[in-house]
Structures are given as C-alpha cells and as structure tokens.
JSON list of C-alpha atoms and ligand atoms in Angstrom, two decimals:
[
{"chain": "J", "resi": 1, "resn": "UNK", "atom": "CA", "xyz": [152.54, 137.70, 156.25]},
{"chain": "J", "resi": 2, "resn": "UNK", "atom": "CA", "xyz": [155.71, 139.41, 156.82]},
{"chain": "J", "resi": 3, "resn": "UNK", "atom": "CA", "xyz": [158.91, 137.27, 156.51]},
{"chain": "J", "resi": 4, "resn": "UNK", "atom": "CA", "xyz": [160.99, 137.74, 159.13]},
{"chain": "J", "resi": 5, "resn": "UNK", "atom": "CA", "xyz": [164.14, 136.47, 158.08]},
{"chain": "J", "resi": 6, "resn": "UNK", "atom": "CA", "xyz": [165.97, 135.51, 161.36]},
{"chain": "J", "resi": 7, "resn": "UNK", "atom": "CA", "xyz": [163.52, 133.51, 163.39]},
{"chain": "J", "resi": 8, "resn": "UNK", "atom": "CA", "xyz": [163.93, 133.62, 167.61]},
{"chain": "J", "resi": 9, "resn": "UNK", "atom": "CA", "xyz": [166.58, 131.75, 168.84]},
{"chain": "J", "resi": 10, "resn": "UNK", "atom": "CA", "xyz": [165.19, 128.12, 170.46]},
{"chain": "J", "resi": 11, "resn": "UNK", "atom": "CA", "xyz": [166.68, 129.61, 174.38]},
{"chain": "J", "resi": 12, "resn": "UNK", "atom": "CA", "xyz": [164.59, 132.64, 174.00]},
{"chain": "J", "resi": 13, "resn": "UNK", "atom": "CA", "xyz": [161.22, 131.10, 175.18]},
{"chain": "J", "resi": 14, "resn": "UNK", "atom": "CA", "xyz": [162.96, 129.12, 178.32]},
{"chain": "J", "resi": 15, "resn": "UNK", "atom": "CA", "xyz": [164.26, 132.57, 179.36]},
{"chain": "J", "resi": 16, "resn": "UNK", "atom": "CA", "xyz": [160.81, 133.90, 178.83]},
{"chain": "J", "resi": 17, "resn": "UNK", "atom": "CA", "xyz": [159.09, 131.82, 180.97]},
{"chain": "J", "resi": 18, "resn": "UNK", "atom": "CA", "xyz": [161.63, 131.93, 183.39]},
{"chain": "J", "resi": 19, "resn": "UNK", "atom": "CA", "xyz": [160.71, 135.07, 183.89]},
{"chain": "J", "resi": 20, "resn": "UNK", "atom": "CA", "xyz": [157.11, 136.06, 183.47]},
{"chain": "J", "resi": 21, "resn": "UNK", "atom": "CA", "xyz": [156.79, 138.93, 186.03]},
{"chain": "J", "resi": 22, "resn": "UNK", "atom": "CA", "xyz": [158.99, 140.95, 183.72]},
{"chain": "J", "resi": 23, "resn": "UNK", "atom": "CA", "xyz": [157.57, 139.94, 180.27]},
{"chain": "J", "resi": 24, "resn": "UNK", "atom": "CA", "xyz": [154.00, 140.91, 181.09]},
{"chain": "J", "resi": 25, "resn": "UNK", "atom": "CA", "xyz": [155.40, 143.96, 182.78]},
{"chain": "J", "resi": 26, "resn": "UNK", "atom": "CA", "xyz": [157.77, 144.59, 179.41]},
{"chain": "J", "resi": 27, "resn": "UNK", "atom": "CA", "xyz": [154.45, 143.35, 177.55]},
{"chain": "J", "resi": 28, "resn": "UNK", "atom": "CA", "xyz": [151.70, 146.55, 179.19]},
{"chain": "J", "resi": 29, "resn": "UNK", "atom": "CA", "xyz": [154.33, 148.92, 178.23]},
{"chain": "J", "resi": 30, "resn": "UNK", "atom": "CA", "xyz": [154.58, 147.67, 175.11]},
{"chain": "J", "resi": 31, "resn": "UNK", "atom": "CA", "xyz": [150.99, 148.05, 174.34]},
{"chain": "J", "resi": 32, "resn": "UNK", "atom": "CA", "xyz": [151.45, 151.70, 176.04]},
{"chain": "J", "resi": 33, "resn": "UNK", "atom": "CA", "xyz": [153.74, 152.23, 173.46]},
{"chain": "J", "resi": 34, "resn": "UNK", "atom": "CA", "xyz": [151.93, 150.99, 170.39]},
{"chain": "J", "resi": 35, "resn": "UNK", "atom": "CA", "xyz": [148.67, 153.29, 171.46]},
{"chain": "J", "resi": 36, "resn": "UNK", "atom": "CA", "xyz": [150.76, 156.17, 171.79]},
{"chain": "J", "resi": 37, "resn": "UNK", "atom": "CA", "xyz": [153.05, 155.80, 168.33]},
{"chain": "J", "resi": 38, "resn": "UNK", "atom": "CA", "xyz": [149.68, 154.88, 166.53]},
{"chain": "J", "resi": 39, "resn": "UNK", "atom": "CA", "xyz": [148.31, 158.55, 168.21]},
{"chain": "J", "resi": 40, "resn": "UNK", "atom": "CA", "xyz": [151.58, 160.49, 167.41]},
{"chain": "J", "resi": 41, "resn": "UNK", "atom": "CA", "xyz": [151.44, 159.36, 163.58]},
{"chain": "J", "resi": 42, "resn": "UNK", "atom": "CA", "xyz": [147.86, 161.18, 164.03]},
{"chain": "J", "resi": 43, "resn": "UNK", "atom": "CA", "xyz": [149.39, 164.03, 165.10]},
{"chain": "J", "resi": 44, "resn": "UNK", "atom": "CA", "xyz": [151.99, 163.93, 162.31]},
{"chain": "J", "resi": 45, "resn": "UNK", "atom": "CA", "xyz": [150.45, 163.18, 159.17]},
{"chain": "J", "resi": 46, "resn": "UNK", "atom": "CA", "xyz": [147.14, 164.86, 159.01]},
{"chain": "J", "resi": 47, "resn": "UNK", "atom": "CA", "xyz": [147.95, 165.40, 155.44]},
{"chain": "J", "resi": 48, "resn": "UNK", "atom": "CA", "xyz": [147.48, 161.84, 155.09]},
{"chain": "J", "resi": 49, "resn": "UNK", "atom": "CA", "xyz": [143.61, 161.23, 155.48]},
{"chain": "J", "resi": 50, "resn": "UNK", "atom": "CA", "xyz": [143.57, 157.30, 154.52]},
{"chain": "J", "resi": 51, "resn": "UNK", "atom": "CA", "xyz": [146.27, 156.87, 158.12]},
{"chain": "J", "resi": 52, "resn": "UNK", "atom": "CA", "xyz": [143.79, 158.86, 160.26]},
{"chain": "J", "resi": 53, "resn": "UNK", "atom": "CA", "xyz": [141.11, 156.20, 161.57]},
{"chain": "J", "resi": 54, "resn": "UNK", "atom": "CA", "xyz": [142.54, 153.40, 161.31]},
{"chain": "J", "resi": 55, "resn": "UNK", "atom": "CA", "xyz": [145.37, 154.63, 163.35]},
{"chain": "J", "resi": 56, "resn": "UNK", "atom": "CA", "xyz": [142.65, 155.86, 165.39]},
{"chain": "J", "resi": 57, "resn": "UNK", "atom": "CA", "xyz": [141.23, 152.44, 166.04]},
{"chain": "J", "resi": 58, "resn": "UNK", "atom": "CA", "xyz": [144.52, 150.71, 166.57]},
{"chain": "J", "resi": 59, "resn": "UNK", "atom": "CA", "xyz": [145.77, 153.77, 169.27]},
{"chain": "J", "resi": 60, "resn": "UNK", "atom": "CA", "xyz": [142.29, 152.22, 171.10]},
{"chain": "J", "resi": 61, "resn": "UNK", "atom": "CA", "xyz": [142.54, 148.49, 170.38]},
{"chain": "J", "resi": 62, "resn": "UNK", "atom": "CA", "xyz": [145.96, 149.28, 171.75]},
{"chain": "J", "resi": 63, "resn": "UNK", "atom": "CA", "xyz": [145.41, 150.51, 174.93]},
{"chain": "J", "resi": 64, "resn": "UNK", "atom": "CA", "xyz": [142.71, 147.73, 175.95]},
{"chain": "J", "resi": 65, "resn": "UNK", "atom": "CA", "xyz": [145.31, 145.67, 175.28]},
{"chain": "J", "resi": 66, "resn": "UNK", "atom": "CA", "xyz": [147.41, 147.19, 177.91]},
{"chain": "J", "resi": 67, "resn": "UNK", "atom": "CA", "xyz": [144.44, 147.31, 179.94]},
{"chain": "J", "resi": 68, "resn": "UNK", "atom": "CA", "xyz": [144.14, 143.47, 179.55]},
{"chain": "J", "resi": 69, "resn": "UNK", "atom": "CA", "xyz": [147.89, 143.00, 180.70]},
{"chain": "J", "resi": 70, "resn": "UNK", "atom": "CA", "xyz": [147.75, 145.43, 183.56]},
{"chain": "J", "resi": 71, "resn": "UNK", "atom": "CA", "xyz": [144.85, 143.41, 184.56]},
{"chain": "J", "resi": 72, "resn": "UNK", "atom": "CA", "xyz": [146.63, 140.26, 184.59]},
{"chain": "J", "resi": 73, "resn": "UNK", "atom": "CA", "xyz": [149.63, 142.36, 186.65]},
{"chain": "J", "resi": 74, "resn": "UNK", "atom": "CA", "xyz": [147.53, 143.67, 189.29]},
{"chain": "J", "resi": 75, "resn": "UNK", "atom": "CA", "xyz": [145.75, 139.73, 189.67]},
{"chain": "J", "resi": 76, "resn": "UNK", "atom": "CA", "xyz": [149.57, 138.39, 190.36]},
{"chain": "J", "resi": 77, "resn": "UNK", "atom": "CA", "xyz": [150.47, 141.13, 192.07]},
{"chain": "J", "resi": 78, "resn": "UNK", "atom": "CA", "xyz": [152.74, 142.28, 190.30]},
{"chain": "J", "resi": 79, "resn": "UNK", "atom": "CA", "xyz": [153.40, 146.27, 190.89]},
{"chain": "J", "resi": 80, "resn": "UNK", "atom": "CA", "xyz": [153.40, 148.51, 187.42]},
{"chain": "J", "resi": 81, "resn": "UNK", "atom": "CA", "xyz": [156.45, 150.27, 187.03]},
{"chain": "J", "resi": 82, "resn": "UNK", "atom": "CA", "xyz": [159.34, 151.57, 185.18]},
{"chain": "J", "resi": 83, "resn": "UNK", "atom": "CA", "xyz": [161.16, 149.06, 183.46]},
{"chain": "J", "resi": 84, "resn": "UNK", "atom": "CA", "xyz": [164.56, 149.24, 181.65]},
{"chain": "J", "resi": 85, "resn": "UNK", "atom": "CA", "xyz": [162.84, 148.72, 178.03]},
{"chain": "J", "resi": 86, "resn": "UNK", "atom": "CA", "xyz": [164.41, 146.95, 175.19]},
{"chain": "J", "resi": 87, "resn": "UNK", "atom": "CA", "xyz": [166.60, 148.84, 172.66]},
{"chain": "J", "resi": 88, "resn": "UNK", "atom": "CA", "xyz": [165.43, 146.82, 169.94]},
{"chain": "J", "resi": 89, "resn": "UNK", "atom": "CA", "xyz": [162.59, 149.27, 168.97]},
{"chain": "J", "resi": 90, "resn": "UNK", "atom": "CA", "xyz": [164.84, 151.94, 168.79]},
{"chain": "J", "resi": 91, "resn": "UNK", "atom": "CA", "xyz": [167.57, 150.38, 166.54]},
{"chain": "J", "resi": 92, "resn": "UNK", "atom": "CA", "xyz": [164.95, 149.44, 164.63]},
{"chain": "J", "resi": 93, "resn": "UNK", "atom": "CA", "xyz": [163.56, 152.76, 163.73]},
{"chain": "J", "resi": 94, "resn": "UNK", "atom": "CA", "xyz": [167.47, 154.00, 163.11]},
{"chain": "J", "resi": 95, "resn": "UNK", "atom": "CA", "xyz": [166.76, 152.29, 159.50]},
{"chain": "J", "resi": 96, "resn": "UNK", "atom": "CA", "xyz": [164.26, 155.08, 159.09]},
{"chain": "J", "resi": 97, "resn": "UNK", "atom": "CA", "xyz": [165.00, 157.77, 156.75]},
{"chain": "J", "resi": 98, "resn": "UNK", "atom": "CA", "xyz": [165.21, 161.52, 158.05]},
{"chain": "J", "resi": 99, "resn": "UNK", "atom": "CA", "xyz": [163.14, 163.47, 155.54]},
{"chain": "J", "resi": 100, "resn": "UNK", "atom": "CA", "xyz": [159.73, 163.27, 154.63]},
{"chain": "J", "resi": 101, "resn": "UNK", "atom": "CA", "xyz": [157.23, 161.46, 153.01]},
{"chain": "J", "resi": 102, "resn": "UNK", "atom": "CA", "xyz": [160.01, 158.84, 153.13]},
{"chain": "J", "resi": 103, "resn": "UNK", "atom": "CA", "xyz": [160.28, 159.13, 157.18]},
{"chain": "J", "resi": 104, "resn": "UNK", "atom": "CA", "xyz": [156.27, 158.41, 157.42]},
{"chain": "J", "resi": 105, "resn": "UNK", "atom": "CA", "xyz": [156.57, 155.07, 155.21]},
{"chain": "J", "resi": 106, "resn": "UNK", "atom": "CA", "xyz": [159.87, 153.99, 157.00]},
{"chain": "J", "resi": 107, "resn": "UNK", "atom": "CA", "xyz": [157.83, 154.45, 160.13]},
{"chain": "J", "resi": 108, "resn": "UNK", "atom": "CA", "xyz": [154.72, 152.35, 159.32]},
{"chain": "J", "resi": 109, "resn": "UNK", "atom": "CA", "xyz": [156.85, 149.61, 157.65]},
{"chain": "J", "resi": 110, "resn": "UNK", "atom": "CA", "xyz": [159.08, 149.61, 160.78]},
{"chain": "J", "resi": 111, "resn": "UNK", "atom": "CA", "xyz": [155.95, 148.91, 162.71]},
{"chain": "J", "resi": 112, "resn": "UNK", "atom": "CA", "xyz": [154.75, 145.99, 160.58]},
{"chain": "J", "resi": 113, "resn": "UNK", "atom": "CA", "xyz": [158.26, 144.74, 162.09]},
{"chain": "J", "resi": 114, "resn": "UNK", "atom": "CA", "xyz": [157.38, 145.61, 165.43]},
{"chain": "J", "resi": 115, "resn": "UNK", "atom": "CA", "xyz": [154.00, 144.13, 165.05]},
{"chain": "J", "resi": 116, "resn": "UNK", "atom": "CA", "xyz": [155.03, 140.85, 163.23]},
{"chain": "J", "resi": 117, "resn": "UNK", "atom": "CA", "xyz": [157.88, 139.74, 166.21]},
{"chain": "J", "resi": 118, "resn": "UNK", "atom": "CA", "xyz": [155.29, 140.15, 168.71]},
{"chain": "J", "resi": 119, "resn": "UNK", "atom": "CA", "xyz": [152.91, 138.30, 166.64]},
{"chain": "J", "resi": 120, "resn": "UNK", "atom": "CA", "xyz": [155.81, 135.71, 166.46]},
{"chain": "J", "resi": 121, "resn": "UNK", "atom": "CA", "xyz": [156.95, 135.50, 170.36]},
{"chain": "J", "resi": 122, "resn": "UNK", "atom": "CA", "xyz": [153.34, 135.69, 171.12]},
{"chain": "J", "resi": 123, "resn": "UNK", "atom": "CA", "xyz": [152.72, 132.53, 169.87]},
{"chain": "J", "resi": 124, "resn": "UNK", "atom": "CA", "xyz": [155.85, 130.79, 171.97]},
{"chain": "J", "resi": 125, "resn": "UNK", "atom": "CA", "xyz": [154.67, 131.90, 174.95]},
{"chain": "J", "resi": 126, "resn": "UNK", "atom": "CA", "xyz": [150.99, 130.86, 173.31]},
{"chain": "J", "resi": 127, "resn": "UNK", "atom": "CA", "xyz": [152.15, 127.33, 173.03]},
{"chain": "J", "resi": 128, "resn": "UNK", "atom": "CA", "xyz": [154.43, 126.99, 175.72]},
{"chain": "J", "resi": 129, "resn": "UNK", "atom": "CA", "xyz": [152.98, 128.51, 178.36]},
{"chain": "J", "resi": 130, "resn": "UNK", "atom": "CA", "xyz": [151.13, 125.75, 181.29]},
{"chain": "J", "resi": 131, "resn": "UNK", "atom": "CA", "xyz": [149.24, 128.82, 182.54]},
{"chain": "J", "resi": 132, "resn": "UNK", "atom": "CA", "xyz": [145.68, 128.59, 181.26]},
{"chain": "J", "resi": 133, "resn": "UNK", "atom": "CA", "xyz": [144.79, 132.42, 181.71]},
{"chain": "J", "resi": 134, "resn": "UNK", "atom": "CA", "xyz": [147.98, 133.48, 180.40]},
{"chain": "J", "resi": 135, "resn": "UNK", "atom": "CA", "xyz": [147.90, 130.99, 177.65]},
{"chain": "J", "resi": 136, "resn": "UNK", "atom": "CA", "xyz": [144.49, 132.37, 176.32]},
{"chain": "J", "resi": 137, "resn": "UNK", "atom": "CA", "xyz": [145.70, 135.73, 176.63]},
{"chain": "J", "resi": 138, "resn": "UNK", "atom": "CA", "xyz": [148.72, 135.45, 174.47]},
{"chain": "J", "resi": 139, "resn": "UNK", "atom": "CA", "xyz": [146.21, 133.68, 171.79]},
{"chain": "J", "resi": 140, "resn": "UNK", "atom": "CA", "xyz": [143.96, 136.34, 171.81]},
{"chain": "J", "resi": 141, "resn": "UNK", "atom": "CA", "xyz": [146.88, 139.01, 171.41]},
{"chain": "J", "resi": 142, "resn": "UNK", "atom": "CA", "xyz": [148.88, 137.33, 168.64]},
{"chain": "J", "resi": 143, "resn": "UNK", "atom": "CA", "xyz": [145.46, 136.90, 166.49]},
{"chain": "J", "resi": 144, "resn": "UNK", "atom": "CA", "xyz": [145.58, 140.99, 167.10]},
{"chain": "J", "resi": 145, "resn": "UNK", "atom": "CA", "xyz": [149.16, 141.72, 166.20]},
{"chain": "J", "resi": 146, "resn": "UNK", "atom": "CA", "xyz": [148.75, 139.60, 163.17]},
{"chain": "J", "resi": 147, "resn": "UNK", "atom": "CA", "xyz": [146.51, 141.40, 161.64]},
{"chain": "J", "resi": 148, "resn": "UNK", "atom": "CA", "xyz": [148.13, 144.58, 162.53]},
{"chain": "J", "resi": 149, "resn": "UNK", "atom": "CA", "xyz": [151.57, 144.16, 161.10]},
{"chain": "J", "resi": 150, "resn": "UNK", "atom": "CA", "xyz": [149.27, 143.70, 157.98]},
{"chain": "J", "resi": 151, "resn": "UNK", "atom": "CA", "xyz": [147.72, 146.79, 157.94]},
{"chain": "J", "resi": 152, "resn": "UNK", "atom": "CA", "xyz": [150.60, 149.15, 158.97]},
{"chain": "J", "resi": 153, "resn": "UNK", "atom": "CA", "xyz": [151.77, 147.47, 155.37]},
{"chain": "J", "resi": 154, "resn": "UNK", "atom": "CA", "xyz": [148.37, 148.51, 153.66]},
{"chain": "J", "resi": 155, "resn": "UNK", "atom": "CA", "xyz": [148.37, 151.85, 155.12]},
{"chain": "J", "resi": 156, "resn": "UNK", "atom": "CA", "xyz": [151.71, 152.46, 153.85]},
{"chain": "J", "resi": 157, "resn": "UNK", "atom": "CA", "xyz": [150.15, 151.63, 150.74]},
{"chain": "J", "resi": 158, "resn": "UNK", "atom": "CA", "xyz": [147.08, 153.72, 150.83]},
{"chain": "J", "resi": 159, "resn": "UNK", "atom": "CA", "xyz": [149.21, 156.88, 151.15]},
{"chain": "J", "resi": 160, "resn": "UNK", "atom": "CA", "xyz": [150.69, 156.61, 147.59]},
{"chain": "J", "resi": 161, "resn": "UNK", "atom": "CA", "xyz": [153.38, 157.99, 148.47]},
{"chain": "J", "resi": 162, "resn": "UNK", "atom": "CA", "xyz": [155.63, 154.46, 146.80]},
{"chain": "J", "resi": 163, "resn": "UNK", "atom": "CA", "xyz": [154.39, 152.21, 144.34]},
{"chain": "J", "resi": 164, "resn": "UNK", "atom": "CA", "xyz": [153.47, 148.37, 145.26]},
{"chain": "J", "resi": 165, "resn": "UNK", "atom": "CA", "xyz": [157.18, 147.22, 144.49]},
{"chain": "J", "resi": 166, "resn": "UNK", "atom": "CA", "xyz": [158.81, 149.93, 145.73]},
{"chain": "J", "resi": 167, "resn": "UNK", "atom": "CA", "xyz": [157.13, 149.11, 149.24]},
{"chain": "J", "resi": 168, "resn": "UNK", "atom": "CA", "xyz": [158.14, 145.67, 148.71]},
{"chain": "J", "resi": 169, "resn": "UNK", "atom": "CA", "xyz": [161.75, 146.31, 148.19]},
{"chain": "J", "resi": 170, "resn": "UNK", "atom": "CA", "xyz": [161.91, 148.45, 150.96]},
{"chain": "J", "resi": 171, "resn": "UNK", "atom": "CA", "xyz": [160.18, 145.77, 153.16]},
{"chain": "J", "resi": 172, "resn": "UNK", "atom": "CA", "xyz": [163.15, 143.65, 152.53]},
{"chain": "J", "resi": 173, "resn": "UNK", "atom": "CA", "xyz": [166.08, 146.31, 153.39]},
{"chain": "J", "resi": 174, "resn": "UNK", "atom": "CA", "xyz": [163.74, 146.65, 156.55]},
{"chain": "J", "resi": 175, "resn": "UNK", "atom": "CA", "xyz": [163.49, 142.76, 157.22]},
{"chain": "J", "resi": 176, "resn": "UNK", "atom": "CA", "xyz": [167.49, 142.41, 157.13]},
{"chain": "J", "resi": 177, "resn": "UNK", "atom": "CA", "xyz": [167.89, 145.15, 159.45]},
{"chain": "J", "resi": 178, "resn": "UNK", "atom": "CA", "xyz": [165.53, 143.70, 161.87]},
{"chain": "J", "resi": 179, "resn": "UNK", "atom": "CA", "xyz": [166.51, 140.58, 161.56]},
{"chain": "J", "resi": 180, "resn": "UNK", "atom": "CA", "xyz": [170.42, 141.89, 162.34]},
{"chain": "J", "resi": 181, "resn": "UNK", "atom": "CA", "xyz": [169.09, 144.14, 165.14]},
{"chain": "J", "resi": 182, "resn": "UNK", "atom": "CA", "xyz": [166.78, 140.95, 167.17]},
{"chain": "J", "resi": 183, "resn": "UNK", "atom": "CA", "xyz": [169.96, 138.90, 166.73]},
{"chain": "J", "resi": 184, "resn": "UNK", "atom": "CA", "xyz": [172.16, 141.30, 168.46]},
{"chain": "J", "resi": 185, "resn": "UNK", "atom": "CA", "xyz": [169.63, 142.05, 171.06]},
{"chain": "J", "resi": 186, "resn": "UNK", "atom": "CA", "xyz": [170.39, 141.29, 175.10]},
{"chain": "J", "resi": 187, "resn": "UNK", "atom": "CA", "xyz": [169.37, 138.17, 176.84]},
{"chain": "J", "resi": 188, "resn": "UNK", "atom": "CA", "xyz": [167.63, 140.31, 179.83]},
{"chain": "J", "resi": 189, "resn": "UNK", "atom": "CA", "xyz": [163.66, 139.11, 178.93]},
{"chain": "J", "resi": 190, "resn": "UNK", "atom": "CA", "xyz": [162.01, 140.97, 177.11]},
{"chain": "J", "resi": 191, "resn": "UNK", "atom": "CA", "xyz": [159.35, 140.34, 174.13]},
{"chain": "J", "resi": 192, "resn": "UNK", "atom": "CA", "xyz": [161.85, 141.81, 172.21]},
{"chain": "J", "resi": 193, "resn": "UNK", "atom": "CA", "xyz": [165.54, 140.80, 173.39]},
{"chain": "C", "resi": 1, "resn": "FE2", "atom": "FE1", "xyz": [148.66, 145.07, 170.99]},
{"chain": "C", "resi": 2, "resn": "FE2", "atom": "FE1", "xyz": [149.59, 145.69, 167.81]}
]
C-alpha cells in the first residue's frame, strides 16, 4: 500500500457530501480520464511490451467505471457536463521528469498517487455516505483503485528501466510532493481538492 503521507483533512468529507451532484459529476470524468491516460501510455511506450495489456485492461475497467457513475448521474438526474476539474492532477504530474525513460516511470508512479487518494476518499464517502446505492458503489470502486495504484507500481517495475530501490526512493520524493500539492488544493469539491 502506498503511504500517503498527508492524510485528508477531517472537513473534506462534510464538504463532500454537501455536495454530491458535483463529486459524482467530478468522479465520471475522472474515470474518463484514467481510461484515456491508461490508452495514451499505449500509444507512447510500445517499446515497453510488459505496460501494453495491462494498461489495456485498466483503459477498459476504466471506462465501465465511468459508465457505472454516469449511470448513477442520469438516475438523479443529474445532466453530464463540463466541469471546472481539479488542478491537483496536473501539479501532480509537474514532479515528472522531461526526458525519457525517466518521464514514463514518473508517469506510472504519479498514477499510483492518483490511484491511491481515490482509493483513500473513496472510502470516506464509503463510510459516510447514508445513501445505500451510492454507498455500495464507492465500495465497489475503492476495492478497484486499490488494487490499481498497486500495479501502476509493478508495472513501473516490470519495465526495468530502475532497480527495486531506486523505485522506492523515487516513490517517496513523489509522496512529499503529493502530499504538498492535496494540502494546497481548493475547497470547491472535488475527489481531489
Ligand atoms: Fe476507476
Ligand atoms: Fe483506477
């Protein structure tokens, strides 16, 4: 399990569920977005053969995932649409390094981040939610991202590209980075703010 080292702030889930039109909207595009980085790193890395299915699977597992949220959308009608996202994914990847292989391992390790919040505000809303449907989503989901931070980690591993320790130091520049950019994050909801 990945250690996040600055866990969410005890006003976060109040906001949350204050809120829940815009979290599962925030929520189906962040599934969007998970299928479609999973299929770009396809796309980049073909050079990479041990990244290709299993990014393959995830880019699908992905997208029924936003399926499942749109679905719950469209039963409270509540209308898909643009949303202002949060900028937390993208100072996140600003810890990754420009030039490659080092850009595809700060990439996949940056995901693992990604992967492991969700996995952690997942199970808040999990817990706290009074909604039964929604409830039994979110447990469904976090069991998912759980396992995924873990393999972005392994498949950052399977390329070779670091050794085991060198992985693990870099897992800790990218856990104090994350940790500085969720704390610094705005209070409008998001899954990641
Ligand atoms: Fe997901
Ligand atoms: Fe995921």
């Amino acid at each position: 399990m990945l250690h996040l080292h600055s866990p969410t702030e005890a006003n976060w889930i109040a906001r949350a569920l204050a809120a829940i039109p815009e979290i599962l909207l925030d929520h189906a595009h962040c599934e969007k977005k998970a299928a479609s980085t999973a299929m770009s790193m396809i796309f980049k890395y073909p050079d990479h053969p041990s990244l290709v299915l299993p990014l393959s699977e995830l880019a699908r597992e992905e997208l029924v995932h936003f399926e499942e949220v749109l679905r719950h959308l469209a039963r409270r009608s509540i209308a898909y649409r643009r949303q202002r996202p949060s900028p937390y994914a993208g100072k996140l990847m600003a810890i990754v390094r420009p030039t490659e292989p080092l850009r595809m391992i700060d990439t996949l390790l940056a995901c693992a981040f990604i992967e492991a919040r969700s996995c952690e505000r997942m199970k808040l809303l999990a817990s706290h939610l009074e909604d039964g449907e929604l409830k039994a989503l979110y447990k469904s989901l976090l069991a998912s991202e759980a396992r995924h931070h873990r393999l972005f980690v392994d498949l950052a591993l399977s390329t070779k590209v670091l050794a085991a320790r060198a992985i693990d130091q870099r897992i800790e520049e990218i856990a104090a980075h994350e940790a500085a950019v969720i704390v610094d994050a705005p209070s409008e909801p998001r899954l990641h703010n």
